[in-house]
XYZ file of C-alpha atoms in Angstrom:
688
model
C 29.781 -11.959 -15.419
C 29.737 -8.244 -16.240
C 25.970 -8.406 -16.074
C 26.033 -9.956 -12.564
C 28.431 -7.259 -11.422
C 26.076 -4.552 -12.709
C 23.037 -6.175 -11.106
C 24.908 -6.657 -7.827
C 25.290 -2.865 -7.746
C 21.595 -2.144 -8.373
C 19.151 -1.301 -5.572
C 15.368 -1.180 -6.062
C 14.100 0.630 -2.984
C 11.145 2.655 -1.769
C 10.497 5.236 0.907
C 7.383 4.726 3.029
C 6.023 6.252 6.237
C 3.133 7.893 8.035
C 1.973 11.160 6.484
C 4.281 14.120 7.213
C 7.196 11.991 8.475
C 9.434 13.433 5.758
C 9.583 10.846 2.936
C 9.498 13.308 0.053
C 11.920 15.699 1.781
C 14.356 12.812 2.347
C 14.010 11.746 -1.307
C 14.710 15.314 -2.467
C 17.957 15.361 -0.435
C 19.000 11.989 -1.836
C 18.422 13.224 -5.400
C 20.515 16.322 -4.642
C 23.450 14.489 -3.036
C 23.515 11.867 -5.808
C 23.676 14.659 -8.412
C 20.264 13.865 -9.942
C 18.971 17.399 -9.292
C 20.967 20.591 -8.801
C 18.450 22.356 -6.611
C 16.437 20.898 -3.750
C 12.668 21.274 -3.996
C 10.595 21.727 -0.844
C 7.208 20.160 -0.112
C 5.955 23.278 1.685
C 6.896 25.479 -1.292
C 5.084 23.156 -3.706
C 8.175 22.535 -5.853
C 9.320 19.083 -4.709
C 10.581 17.034 -7.655
C 8.640 13.911 -6.702
C 5.352 15.733 -5.952
C 4.600 16.896 -9.489
C 0.787 16.638 -9.622
C -1.053 19.977 -9.094
C -3.047 18.375 -6.265
C 0.204 17.329 -4.537
C 1.717 20.809 -4.852
C -1.380 22.493 -3.405
C -1.930 20.083 -0.509
C 1.731 19.467 0.360
C 1.222 15.677 0.382
C 2.180 12.793 -1.894
C -0.809 11.298 -3.738
C 0.763 9.045 -6.348
C 3.976 7.043 -6.070
C 6.741 8.539 -8.231
C 9.729 6.631 -9.628
C 13.244 7.906 -10.257
C 16.800 6.608 -10.696
C 20.053 7.982 -9.293
C 23.653 6.880 -8.688
C 25.651 6.761 -5.457
C 29.255 5.999 -6.318
C 29.085 3.119 -8.777
C 25.715 1.916 -7.440
C 22.457 2.549 -9.309
C 19.459 3.185 -7.049
C 15.912 2.942 -8.429
C 13.645 4.817 -5.997
C 9.872 4.880 -5.536
C 8.558 7.642 -3.242
C 5.176 6.516 -1.878
C 2.275 8.432 -0.268
C 1.760 8.480 3.504
C -1.953 9.299 3.514
C -4.096 6.208 4.118
C -6.501 7.119 1.279
C -3.670 6.331 -1.167
C -2.341 3.217 0.571
C -2.779 1.260 -2.690
C 0.250 3.148 -4.026
C 2.350 1.749 -1.162
C 0.914 -1.754 -1.603
C 1.736 -2.047 -5.293
C 5.155 -0.434 -4.886
C 6.212 -2.823 -2.108
C 5.123 -5.740 -4.282
C 7.930 -5.000 -6.772
C 10.665 -3.540 -4.539
C 13.665 -5.411 -3.121
C 14.030 -3.185 -0.052
C 12.351 -0.260 1.699
C 13.446 2.616 3.936
C 10.708 3.255 6.491
C 10.895 6.755 7.903
C 9.714 7.553 11.428
C 9.138 10.998 12.889
C 11.391 11.458 15.944
C 8.484 13.214 17.695
C 5.488 11.147 16.551
C 7.274 7.783 16.698
C 5.331 4.763 15.438
C 2.119 6.267 14.056
C -0.935 4.452 12.586
C 0.209 4.529 8.962
C 3.706 3.444 10.079
C 2.088 0.234 11.346
C 0.137 -0.227 8.092
C 3.287 0.193 5.980
C 5.166 -2.217 8.252
C 2.430 -4.857 7.829
C 2.529 -4.393 4.044
C 6.325 -4.843 4.003
C 5.985 -7.980 6.155
C 3.305 -9.345 3.791
C 5.718 -9.171 0.835
C 8.785 -10.100 2.966
C 10.600 -6.871 2.026
C 13.884 -6.125 3.895
C 13.798 -2.825 5.795
C 15.994 0.012 7.027
C 14.559 2.531 9.503
C 15.441 6.234 9.416
C 14.369 8.323 12.427
C 13.832 11.747 10.872
C 13.204 15.231 12.339
C 15.773 14.877 15.127
C 15.881 18.698 15.146
C 12.206 19.058 16.162
C 11.025 19.944 19.679
C 10.189 16.702 21.494
C 12.464 14.514 19.338
C 13.458 11.288 21.127
C 15.472 8.660 19.226
C 15.432 6.147 22.087
C 11.653 6.374 22.480
C 11.143 5.642 18.759
C 13.512 2.657 18.992
C 11.529 1.301 21.965
C 8.185 1.825 20.145
C 9.474 -0.027 17.059
C 10.274 -3.045 19.202
C 7.063 -2.884 21.251
C 4.417 -1.923 18.662
C 5.898 -3.440 15.509
C 7.647 -6.456 17.020
C 10.718 -5.379 15.045
C 14.240 -6.593 15.791
C 15.307 -2.941 15.618
C 19.017 -2.331 16.269
C 20.592 1.131 16.279
C 23.689 1.441 14.088
C 23.846 5.200 14.740
C 23.190 7.521 17.682
C 22.253 11.208 17.391
C 24.578 13.881 18.758
C 22.124 16.185 20.494
C 18.350 16.464 20.208
C 15.960 19.213 19.122
C 17.753 22.510 18.329
C 21.034 21.012 19.645
C 21.047 18.170 17.101
C 24.273 18.536 15.122
C 25.398 15.103 13.965
C 25.551 11.332 14.377
C 27.828 8.676 15.853
C 28.502 5.598 13.700
C 28.427 2.652 16.146
C 30.095 0.270 13.671
C 33.078 2.444 12.740
C 32.989 4.259 16.140
C 33.325 7.633 14.429
C 31.441 10.892 14.999
C 30.189 13.152 12.177
C 28.934 16.714 12.354
C 26.636 18.338 9.754
C 26.615 22.100 9.297
C 23.094 22.042 7.811
C 24.283 23.864 4.674
C 23.520 21.787 1.602
C 26.891 22.280 -0.081
C 29.064 21.347 2.915
C 29.958 17.661 3.389
C 29.831 16.081 6.882
C 32.937 16.710 8.973
C 34.493 14.066 11.234
C 34.816 15.266 14.832
C 36.021 13.817 18.106
C 33.369 11.757 19.855
C 31.725 13.807 22.651
C 33.144 12.541 25.959
C 29.811 12.646 27.769
C 28.368 10.200 25.226
C 31.064 7.535 25.628
C 29.113 5.385 28.146
C 25.968 5.514 25.971
C 27.957 4.623 22.831
C 29.621 1.671 24.616
C 26.252 0.357 25.829
C 24.601 0.618 22.401
C 27.612 -0.850 20.605
C 27.677 -3.824 22.992
C 23.965 -4.401 22.297
C 24.692 -4.263 18.553
C 27.596 -6.741 18.824
C 25.511 -9.150 20.955
C 22.644 -8.967 18.432
C 25.032 -9.771 15.569
C 26.706 -12.570 17.567
C 23.274 -14.219 17.980
C 23.013 -14.326 14.175
C 26.591 -15.122 13.104
C 28.383 -18.072 14.840
C 31.825 -16.667 13.879
C 31.070 -13.381 15.661
C 29.682 -15.337 18.614
C 33.036 -17.156 18.972
C 34.887 -13.829 18.820
C 32.517 -12.309 21.389
C 33.088 -15.083 23.937
C 36.829 -14.928 23.245
C 36.737 -11.221 24.111
C 37.766 -10.160 20.604
C 36.321 -7.130 18.802
C 34.661 -7.814 15.439
C 35.965 -5.764 12.512
C 33.675 -3.196 10.819
C 33.653 -5.353 7.643
C 32.482 -8.390 9.628
C 29.761 -6.318 11.281
C 28.556 -4.806 7.991
C 28.538 -8.253 6.359
C 26.414 -9.745 9.151
C 24.053 -6.749 9.184
C 23.578 -7.100 5.432
C 22.819 -10.837 5.636
C 20.419 -10.374 8.564
C 18.639 -7.412 6.928
C 18.118 -9.316 3.666
C 16.776 -12.283 5.668
C 14.381 -9.889 7.503
C 15.958 -10.906 10.835
C 17.186 -7.404 11.670
C 16.199 -3.784 11.063
C 19.152 -1.352 11.200
C 18.059 2.031 12.583
C 19.653 5.339 11.492
C 18.805 8.933 12.337
C 19.034 12.508 11.065
C 17.105 15.613 10.047
C 16.450 15.591 6.293
C 15.079 19.141 6.152
C 18.362 20.399 7.702
C 20.460 18.164 5.379
C 21.710 16.000 8.245
C 22.298 12.248 7.970
C 21.582 11.804 4.255
C 25.027 10.637 3.069
C 25.290 7.937 5.802
C 21.753 6.826 4.885
C 22.831 6.378 1.252
C 25.854 4.366 2.415
C 23.561 2.128 4.501
C 21.160 1.628 1.563
C 23.891 0.221 -0.689
C 25.544 -1.723 2.146
C 22.464 -3.293 3.782
C 19.608 -3.574 1.298
C 19.578 -6.362 -1.306
C 20.332 -6.264 -5.002
C 17.982 -8.152 -7.373
C 20.436 -11.083 -7.222
C 20.128 -11.309 -3.419
C 16.382 -11.964 -3.371
C 14.920 -15.410 -4.161
C 13.756 -16.126 -7.739
C 10.215 -14.921 -8.383
C 7.601 -17.698 -8.274
C 4.521 -18.047 -10.482
C 2.504 -20.687 -12.276
C 1.734 -21.797 -15.822
C -1.528 -20.102 -16.924
C -3.039 -23.382 -18.176
C -1.477 -26.301 -16.301
C -1.081 -24.377 -12.981
C 2.368 -25.945 -12.634
C 4.607 -23.905 -10.303
C 7.401 -22.070 -12.133
C 10.217 -19.752 -11.082
C 12.321 -17.119 -12.827
C 15.820 -16.116 -11.694
C 17.171 -12.570 -12.291
C 19.177 -13.597 -15.328
C 19.076 -12.212 -18.908
C 19.376 -15.797 -20.173
C 16.058 -16.779 -18.564
C 12.723 -16.249 -20.415
C 11.356 -12.710 -20.071
C 8.953 -12.048 -17.161
C 7.733 -8.753 -15.697
C 4.899 -7.506 -13.494
C 2.792 -4.462 -14.370
C 2.407 -2.748 -11.000
C 0.940 0.587 -12.057
C -0.958 2.072 -14.994
C -1.170 5.816 -15.725
C -2.486 8.024 -18.491
C 0.046 10.674 -19.486
C -1.349 13.720 -21.375
C 1.689 13.713 -23.717
C 2.460 10.037 -24.410
C -0.838 8.320 -23.544
C -1.159 4.959 -21.790
C 1.914 4.263 -19.605
C 2.483 0.930 -17.826
C 5.079 0.707 -15.040
C 6.933 -2.630 -15.078
C 9.314 -4.471 -12.803
C 11.380 -6.879 -14.903
C 12.323 -10.074 -13.039
C 14.068 -12.130 -15.746
C 15.145 -12.100 -19.387
C 15.093 -8.975 -21.534
C 13.058 -7.270 -24.258
C 13.902 -4.539 -26.750
C 11.933 -1.830 -28.507
C 9.487 -3.325 -31.013
C 9.398 -6.774 -29.369
C 6.061 -8.484 -28.825
C 5.270 -9.961 -25.405
C 2.431 -12.074 -23.995
C 0.014 -10.829 -21.325
C -0.315 -14.135 -19.469
C -3.459 -13.023 -17.612
C -5.474 -12.121 -20.715
C -3.723 -14.246 -23.362
C -3.259 -11.159 -25.588
C -0.005 -10.243 -27.327
C 1.233 -6.667 -26.969
C 4.024 -4.648 -28.590
C 6.679 -2.624 -26.755
C 6.490 0.754 -28.520
C 8.622 2.891 -26.183
C 10.638 2.269 -23.017
C 11.063 5.139 -20.553
C 13.216 5.494 -17.455
C 11.135 7.792 -15.278
C 12.234 10.702 -13.132
C 8.946 11.759 -11.469
C 6.969 13.097 -14.473
C 10.056 13.538 -16.679
C 11.365 10.688 -18.784
C 14.429 9.325 -20.569
C 14.144 7.015 -23.601
C 16.018 3.684 -23.388
C 16.319 0.760 -25.817
C 16.064 -2.360 -23.679
C 14.721 -3.781 -20.386
C 16.715 -6.283 -18.317
C 16.375 -8.075 -14.949
C 16.009 -5.699 -12.001
C 14.809 -2.770 -14.141
C 11.862 -0.633 -13.043
C 10.680 1.271 -16.109
C 7.602 2.646 -17.861
C 6.447 1.218 -21.199
C 4.212 2.841 -23.816
C 1.965 0.725 -26.018
C 0.499 -1.842 -23.588
C -3.085 -0.636 -24.005
C -4.704 -3.847 -22.753
C -2.547 -4.386 -19.654
C -3.880 -3.515 -16.194
C -2.382 -3.374 -12.699
C -1.218 -6.817 -11.557
C -0.919 -8.388 -15.040
C 2.120 -10.513 -15.913
C 4.018 -9.896 -19.160
C 6.245 -12.701 -20.390
C 7.929 -14.346 -23.356
C 5.392 -15.793 -25.804
C 7.040 -19.224 -25.737
C 7.402 -19.399 -21.921
C 4.143 -18.247 -20.274
C 4.050 -17.603 -16.526
C 1.526 -15.848 -14.255
C 3.064 -14.120 -11.231
C 1.110 -13.669 -8.003
C -1.511 -10.919 -8.348
C -1.885 -8.080 -5.886
C -4.973 -7.944 -3.650
C -6.348 -4.469 -2.989
C -8.657 -3.293 -0.179
C -12.352 -2.733 -0.821
C -13.635 0.885 -0.918
C -15.272 2.184 2.292
C -16.968 5.327 1.011
C -18.982 6.345 -2.061
C -20.688 9.406 -3.514
C -23.107 10.192 -6.335
C -21.521 11.841 -9.376
C -23.435 13.383 -12.278
C -22.381 15.446 -15.316
C -23.276 19.133 -15.105
C -24.414 19.260 -18.719
C -25.304 16.985 -21.625
C -21.937 17.776 -23.208
C -20.161 16.400 -20.124
C -22.098 13.118 -20.039
C -20.030 11.114 -22.553
C -16.766 12.690 -21.388
C -17.518 11.771 -17.749
C -17.945 8.072 -18.549
C -14.712 7.914 -20.552
C -12.746 9.860 -17.919
C -13.983 7.663 -15.057
C -13.031 4.522 -16.994
C -9.484 5.852 -17.394
C -9.209 6.796 -13.720
C -10.602 3.413 -12.663
C -7.995 1.696 -14.837
C -5.225 3.683 -13.097
C -6.507 3.179 -9.548
C -7.518 -0.338 -8.381
C -9.227 1.083 -5.241
C -11.552 3.342 -7.255
C -14.883 1.769 -8.239
C -17.439 3.194 -10.645
C -20.857 1.677 -9.941
C -24.565 2.228 -10.552
C -26.996 2.438 -7.616
C -29.453 -0.465 -8.079
C -32.387 1.493 -6.638
C -31.947 5.004 -8.064
C -29.900 4.273 -11.195
C -27.462 7.048 -10.192
C -23.762 6.714 -10.959
C -21.506 6.271 -7.911
C -17.773 6.519 -7.366
C -16.391 4.560 -4.409
C -12.952 4.925 -2.827
C -10.815 4.793 0.301
C -11.809 8.123 1.900
C -13.070 11.664 1.468
C -9.698 12.960 0.256
C -9.441 10.132 -2.286
C -12.797 11.033 -3.873
C -12.050 14.760 -3.645
C -8.839 14.253 -5.658
C -10.716 12.137 -8.246
C -13.289 14.927 -8.800
C -10.491 17.512 -8.964
C -8.641 15.453 -11.587
C -11.816 15.089 -13.665
C -12.028 18.866 -13.932
C -8.328 19.640 -14.447
C -7.089 16.747 -16.580
C -10.235 15.751 -18.468
C -12.121 19.060 -18.555
C -15.266 17.405 -17.172
C -17.569 19.410 -14.887
C -19.494 17.173 -12.457
C -21.952 17.553 -9.589
C -21.357 15.353 -6.546
C -23.545 14.266 -3.657
C -22.645 13.914 0.004
C -20.253 10.998 0.619
C -21.966 7.776 1.664
C -20.703 4.898 3.764
C -20.062 1.559 2.050
C -22.196 -0.609 4.353
C -22.175 -4.405 4.102
C -24.609 -7.144 5.129
C -24.022 -10.527 6.753
C -25.939 -13.269 8.544
C -25.785 -14.190 12.235
C -26.963 -17.817 12.140
C -26.956 -20.811 9.780
C -29.992 -21.186 7.530
C -31.182 -23.213 4.555
C -32.877 -21.833 1.453
C -34.571 -23.350 -1.570
C -34.932 -21.725 -4.984
C -36.969 -22.834 -7.979
C -37.286 -21.367 -11.426
C -40.068 -23.040 -13.413
C -41.482 -21.517 -16.573
C -43.708 -23.086 -19.229
C -44.267 -21.168 -22.466
C -45.887 -23.770 -24.701
C -42.606 -24.916 -26.246
C -39.450 -25.733 -24.334
C -39.726 -24.390 -20.760
C -37.230 -23.475 -18.039
C -36.495 -25.572 -14.943
C -33.933 -25.099 -12.202
C -34.051 -26.176 -8.545
C -31.312 -25.504 -5.933
C -31.117 -26.126 -2.163
C -28.277 -24.474 -0.260
C -27.139 -23.673 3.257
C -25.539 -20.428 4.464
C -23.368 -20.119 7.583
C -21.747 -17.008 9.089
C -17.946 -16.696 9.049
C -15.357 -13.916 9.445
C -16.437 -10.703 7.716
C -12.811 -10.236 6.587
C -13.690 -12.765 3.881
C -16.484 -12.372 1.370
C -17.591 -15.854 0.334
C -16.518 -19.461 0.901
C -18.157 -21.867 -1.528
C -18.588 -25.627 -1.247
C -20.570 -28.116 -3.328
C -21.980 -31.182 -1.517
C -24.681 -32.008 -4.061
C -24.764 -35.423 -5.691
C -24.104 -35.844 -9.392
C -27.669 -36.878 -10.191
C -29.197 -33.798 -8.485
C -27.490 -30.975 -10.411
C -25.652 -32.017 -13.597
C -22.015 -30.926 -13.917
C -22.764 -28.596 -16.836
C -25.007 -26.455 -14.577
C -22.632 -26.235 -11.559
C -20.893 -23.131 -12.919
C -24.278 -21.406 -13.400
C -25.193 -22.166 -9.757
C -21.914 -20.619 -8.547
C -22.525 -17.595 -10.790
C -26.049 -17.152 -9.343
C -24.717 -17.246 -5.780
C -21.973 -14.685 -6.528
C -24.476 -12.391 -8.237
C -26.862 -12.621 -5.268
C -23.948 -11.696 -2.942
C -23.894 -8.305 -4.665
C -27.093 -7.226 -2.872
C -28.198 -8.463 0.560
C -31.867 -8.698 1.520
C -31.855 -5.984 4.223
C -31.014 -2.834 2.266
C -29.366 -4.051 -0.915
C -25.741 -3.670 0.283
C -23.156 -6.306 -0.757
C -23.019 -9.412 1.441
C -19.817 -10.567 3.200
C -18.795 -13.264 5.670
C -20.902 -16.064 4.178
C -20.041 -19.754 3.824
C -22.322 -21.222 1.163
C -22.824 -24.995 0.760
C -24.831 -26.403 -2.152
C -26.834 -29.272 -0.614
C -28.780 -30.466 -3.643
C -31.556 -29.726 -6.114
C -33.195 -31.274 -9.141
C -33.281 -30.895 -12.914
C -35.439 -31.654 -15.956
C -34.003 -33.613 -18.865
C -35.377 -31.177 -21.456
C -36.228 -27.868 -19.753
C -33.178 -27.305 -17.510
C -30.682 -24.653 -18.624
C -27.829 -22.553 -17.259
C -30.115 -19.506 -17.015
C -32.706 -21.471 -15.003
C -30.121 -22.759 -12.516
C -28.519 -19.326 -12.154
C -31.902 -17.767 -11.256
C -32.780 -20.672 -8.938
C -29.434 -20.363 -7.095
C -29.927 -16.619 -6.685
C -33.411 -17.149 -5.229
C -32.178 -19.903 -2.898
C -29.423 -17.601 -1.626
C -31.875 -14.755 -0.971
C -34.290 -17.054 0.891
C -31.494 -18.486 3.054
C -30.039 -15.016 3.674
C -33.425 -13.725 4.933
C -33.693 -16.709 7.276
C -30.161 -16.172 8.609
C -31.077 -13.077 10.693
C -29.150 -10.615 8.535
C -27.522 -7.555 10.076
C -26.019 -4.415 8.609
C -22.245 -3.862 9.021
C -20.477 -0.500 9.017
C -16.769 0.288 8.479
C -14.994 1.186 11.716
C -11.846 3.297 11.431
C -8.678 3.328 13.531
C -7.923 7.006 14.136
C -5.385 9.159 15.938
C -6.030 12.752 16.984
C -3.113 14.968 18.067
C -4.214 18.081 19.957
C -2.758 20.709 22.317
C -3.672 20.139 25.982
C -5.946 23.213 26.183
C -8.376 21.763 23.607
C -8.199 18.162 24.868
C -11.552 18.242 26.745
C -13.490 19.730 23.816
C -11.954 17.274 21.342
C -12.694 14.303 23.622
C -16.328 15.392 24.157
C -16.815 15.780 20.395
C -15.370 12.320 19.742
C -17.717 10.805 22.337
C -20.735 12.190 20.470
C -19.406 10.419 17.343
C -19.566 6.994 19.053
C -15.776 6.848 19.345
C -14.145 4.164 21.474
C -11.028 5.653 23.098
C -8.172 3.138 23.134
C -5.535 5.224 24.907
C -4.352 8.781 25.477
C -0.628 9.592 25.366
C 1.124 12.746 26.483
C 3.975 13.854 24.211
C 6.565 16.593 24.665
C 5.228 19.933 25.804
C 1.452 20.063 26.051
C 0.564 17.705 23.195
C -1.981 14.908 23.730
C -2.420 11.990 21.323
C -5.773 10.179 21.382
C -5.948 6.711 19.804
C -9.492 5.570 19.031
C -11.842 3.427 16.957
C -14.841 5.208 15.420
C -17.561 4.444 12.817
C -16.779 6.091 9.479
C -20.381 7.327 9.179
C -19.801 9.688 12.106
C -16.559 11.187 10.788
C -17.727 13.018 7.653
C -16.618 16.631 7.814
C -14.436 15.963 10.865
C -11.469 17.892 9.454
C -13.546 21.098 9.464
C -15.010 20.394 12.923
C -11.553 19.712 14.405
C -10.136 22.915 12.924
C -13.024 24.870 14.426
C -12.620 23.277 17.878
C -8.841 23.854 18.085
C -8.275 26.987 15.977
C -6.549 24.816 13.393
C -3.907 23.494 15.805
C -4.977 19.805 15.983
C -4.505 17.118 13.337
C -5.915 13.648 12.797
C -5.312 10.542 10.689
C -7.671 7.669 10.008
C -7.518 4.263 8.314
C -9.980 1.345 7.831
C -9.836 -1.165 10.689
C -12.758 -3.609 10.440
C -16.510 -3.991 9.879
C -18.869 -4.130 12.891
C -22.673 -4.510 13.242
C -24.632 -1.260 13.167
C -26.563 -0.518 16.413
C -30.187 -1.682 16.149
C -31.795 1.778 16.255
C -29.557 3.021 13.457
C -30.064 -0.148 11.428
C -33.836 0.462 11.514
C -33.320 3.996 10.162
C -30.963 2.829 7.392
C -33.144 -0.114 6.348
C -36.332 1.947 6.585
């Protein structure tokens, strides 16, 4: 019972948002007001607690998600601060996979921005309850009501304000709590608590209208409140909080708060809302997985009496303690020295050290229990997405799926001495980052690194030099093109070889059909048992998958292909797995050539924010880059926001070009959207 009480007062939450919306600044204030730190760090000064990497300090952005723990009253809050830049979206993805709730921060000026939508989709994918915090209410152009409207329109969110701001821009001084109907003023000085004031008279009509909307929204969810509403009775604050909590946990409602984190306004009410609205580990459904051998569905409740189960959601290499694995424990418990089973690999691993992390600082603890988010030392063979469990109760939890890289570059050691070090360093970085790929160019034999964007690869090269002392030369970034077919086609492949003794014989007939390029390969076997024996079926599938790695146009990986094995033949003596693998690969290539293959390029969704005076120049430049303008919005003052779709190949070096065009006053963000066919003239150049 004591355990349940402790777990009921635990919150595993994250902060996520578009870049520069104020996540790290908000986290710094929360750490200060919960007593975790005694001095607030600032992102712009490069001394934010959660941005501890040298690259984060220099660039003023979050690159890697950082974990910490703090206390608000008698509640324990485990926090993960995630990056906002799209190049590091994997950090958000794997954090949301293990969190019970998330605070999504919106800029009061920018509103719902591209990465806000991406984060929202990720939270929906994992069914994570959300709070919204409209930050930067003190900025010129801040509009709380506009952000609320955009959340409903662009995100389809059931967003309901539980606070209203008192004043906007430089007149922002506090908030009104619509549930308690109380007004609070913040001085902006970090050491002064909020002061209750009389509600401004001119806001009374607005408060009444928003409170009525809140009560009606809650009455739609809770039948008891609906009865009270029609009886003309006012619900009590406790009834309202209880309904908001239930609806938030069920993802039926998104409570919206506001403030200005940089000016220390609205942080304490946000902390109150986190513990009141977001779920504890007990409030979320038991985690579901399957038995690694029988595939029987299993579940684990957040109870120390259940068998141990945990998900490894992040791997890092610490220069002081070595290989660190971040775990979210769902059930059971383990202590120092215990051995656990990696259900994905079948290997047993030992828990050498358990660390409760505070950014890059750490505190040693003795035991892990349900709801804990900790780092463990000693799991050298565990990678991101692996399940750790009790040896006598194996379970595999759902793995995370990460996006494919869209950009690559050649990387070579500067000297012979760097050659061995480069390979080892890249292997470690690839282990840490599931969106980083280290590959070899089939044609040139050069080593490539592939990632999510220019900044992603730039940070990788920077880390090689700083952390691993490896000097490397890099080539110009290259687009990760793909190939697909445009019509159905059949192909036949034979591999026949006679060498005097036992020969080789394999014969496969297959059909390829185009499908959505969002998927890579759909595979179906319609061959009869007497055409390809069962023992060679796996080799045929392996040959097809290997052939998918290089299309017939320019050797880029193939996507969007439905492959059906129609038949083939075999020889009683000469057939082998190798022969059928080669035959399947040849059949695939022949069918792919006949399917009118085309080259696909990654198209990005981008947003450019520019002052009015440079709008024409920026628009003309985007047109030359084959950009498709979706819409242009006018914000406060003379700011224009251009939403567009543009091929990635035409956006290399755009940051420098945009700075030059606008004297450094414009900004842009970009994220992968979809793959589209390359125009014919360009395809000829690329294939040639």
